[in-house]
Coordinates of C-alpha atoms in Angstrom, one line a residue:
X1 CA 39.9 10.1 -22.4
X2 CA 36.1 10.9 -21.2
X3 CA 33.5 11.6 -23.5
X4 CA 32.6 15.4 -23.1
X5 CA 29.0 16.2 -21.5
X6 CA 26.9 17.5 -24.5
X7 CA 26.6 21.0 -23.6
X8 CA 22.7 20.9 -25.1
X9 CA 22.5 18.3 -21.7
X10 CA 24.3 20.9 -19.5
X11 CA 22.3 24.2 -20.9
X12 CA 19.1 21.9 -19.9
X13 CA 20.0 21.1 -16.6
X14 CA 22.4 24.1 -15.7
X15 CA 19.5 25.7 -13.4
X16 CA 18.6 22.9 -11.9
X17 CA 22.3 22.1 -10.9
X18 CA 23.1 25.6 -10.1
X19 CA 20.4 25.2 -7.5
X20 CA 21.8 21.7 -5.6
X21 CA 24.8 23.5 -5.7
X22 CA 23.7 26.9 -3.9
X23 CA 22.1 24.6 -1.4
X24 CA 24.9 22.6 -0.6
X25 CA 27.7 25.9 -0.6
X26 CA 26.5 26.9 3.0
X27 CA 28.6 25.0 6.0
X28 CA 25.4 24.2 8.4
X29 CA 23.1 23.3 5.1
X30 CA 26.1 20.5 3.9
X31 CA 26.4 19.3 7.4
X32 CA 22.6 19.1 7.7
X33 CA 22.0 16.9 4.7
X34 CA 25.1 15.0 5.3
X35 CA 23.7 14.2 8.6
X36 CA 20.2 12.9 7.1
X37 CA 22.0 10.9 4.1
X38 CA 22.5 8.3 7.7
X39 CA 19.6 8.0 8.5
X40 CA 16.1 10.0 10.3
X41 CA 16.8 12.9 12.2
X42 CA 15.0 15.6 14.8
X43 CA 15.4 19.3 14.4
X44 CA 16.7 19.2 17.8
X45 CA 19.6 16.5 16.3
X46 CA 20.2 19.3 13.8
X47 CA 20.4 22.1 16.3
X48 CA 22.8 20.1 18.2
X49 CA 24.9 19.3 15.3
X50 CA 25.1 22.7 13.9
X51 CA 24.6 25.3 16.6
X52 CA 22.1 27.1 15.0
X53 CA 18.7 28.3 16.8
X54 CA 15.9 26.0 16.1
X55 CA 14.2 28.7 14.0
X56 CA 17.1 28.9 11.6
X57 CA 17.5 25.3 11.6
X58 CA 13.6 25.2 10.5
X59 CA 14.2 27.3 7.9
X60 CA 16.6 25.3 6.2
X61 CA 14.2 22.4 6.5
X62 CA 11.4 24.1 4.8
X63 CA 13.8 25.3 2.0
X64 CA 14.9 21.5 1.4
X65 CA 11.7 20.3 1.4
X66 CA 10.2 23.3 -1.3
X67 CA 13.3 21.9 -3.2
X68 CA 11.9 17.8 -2.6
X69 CA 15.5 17.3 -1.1
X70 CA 14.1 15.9 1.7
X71 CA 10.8 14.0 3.6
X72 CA 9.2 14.4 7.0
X73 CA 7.4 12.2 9.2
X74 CA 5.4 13.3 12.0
X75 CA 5.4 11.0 14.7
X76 CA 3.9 12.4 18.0
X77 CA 5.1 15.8 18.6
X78 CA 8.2 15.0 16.6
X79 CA 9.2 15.1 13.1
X80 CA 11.8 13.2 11.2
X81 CA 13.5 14.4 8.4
X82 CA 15.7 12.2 5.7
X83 CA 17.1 12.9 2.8
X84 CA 15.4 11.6 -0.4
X85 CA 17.1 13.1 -3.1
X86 CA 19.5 10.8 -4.7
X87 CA 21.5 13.3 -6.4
X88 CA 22.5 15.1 -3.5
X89 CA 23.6 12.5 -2.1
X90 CA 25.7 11.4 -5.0
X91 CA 27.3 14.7 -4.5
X92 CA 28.0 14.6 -0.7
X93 CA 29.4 11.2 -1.4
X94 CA 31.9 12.4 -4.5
X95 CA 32.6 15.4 -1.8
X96 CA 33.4 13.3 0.8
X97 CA 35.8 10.9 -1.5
X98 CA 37.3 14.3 -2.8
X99 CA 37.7 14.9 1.2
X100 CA 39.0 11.9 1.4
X101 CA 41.9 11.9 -0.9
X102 CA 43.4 14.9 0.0
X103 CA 43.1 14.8 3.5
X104 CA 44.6 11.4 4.6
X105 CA 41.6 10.3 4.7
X106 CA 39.7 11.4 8.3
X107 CA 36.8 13.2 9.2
X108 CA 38.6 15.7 11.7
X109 CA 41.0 16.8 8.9
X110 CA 38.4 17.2 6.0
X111 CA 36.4 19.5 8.5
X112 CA 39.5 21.2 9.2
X113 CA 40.4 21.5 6.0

């Protein structure tokens, strides 16, 4: 049996949690980070891989980076973007293994769900 999670830890990191969490519920936002967990990516790469308008992708960027989830480097004109923050990765990795088992194991039929 695992040992239980004090819940003094849990009331001292609850917000901070709650907050990874919220970021990660929206479809576009996973997909995003998920995305930069590879490797360096445009905002055009994002626009691509989500659909959204450039401005709304943007907007997600700026919110991950006020949250430190993830850095920028200008180069040029461009900027890259790659996620930093090793928690959230932790969690889109544990997501993707929950994915995993329960979906035979493919990309197509986790997205499917």
């Amino acid at each position: 049996m695992k040992t239980p999670i004090p819940l003094d830890l849990l009331r001292a990191n609850a917000e901070n949690m709650a907050g990874r969490l919220r970021i990660l519920s929206h479809p576009d936002r996973l997909l995003m980070l998920c995305r930069m967990s590879d490797e360096e990516v445009t905002v055009g790469e994002l626009v691509e891989l989500t659909g959204m308008s450039q401005s709304a992708v943007s907007q997600h960027l700026a919110k991950f980076r006020d949250m430190g989830l993830v850095s920028v480097r200008p180069d040029a004109q461009t900027r890259y973007y790659r996620l930093v923050d090793d928690d959230v990765r932790q969690i889109i990795l544990a997501l993707w293994e929950i994915c995993q088992a329960g979906m035979e194991g493919t990309p197509e039929s986790c997205a499917t769900g």
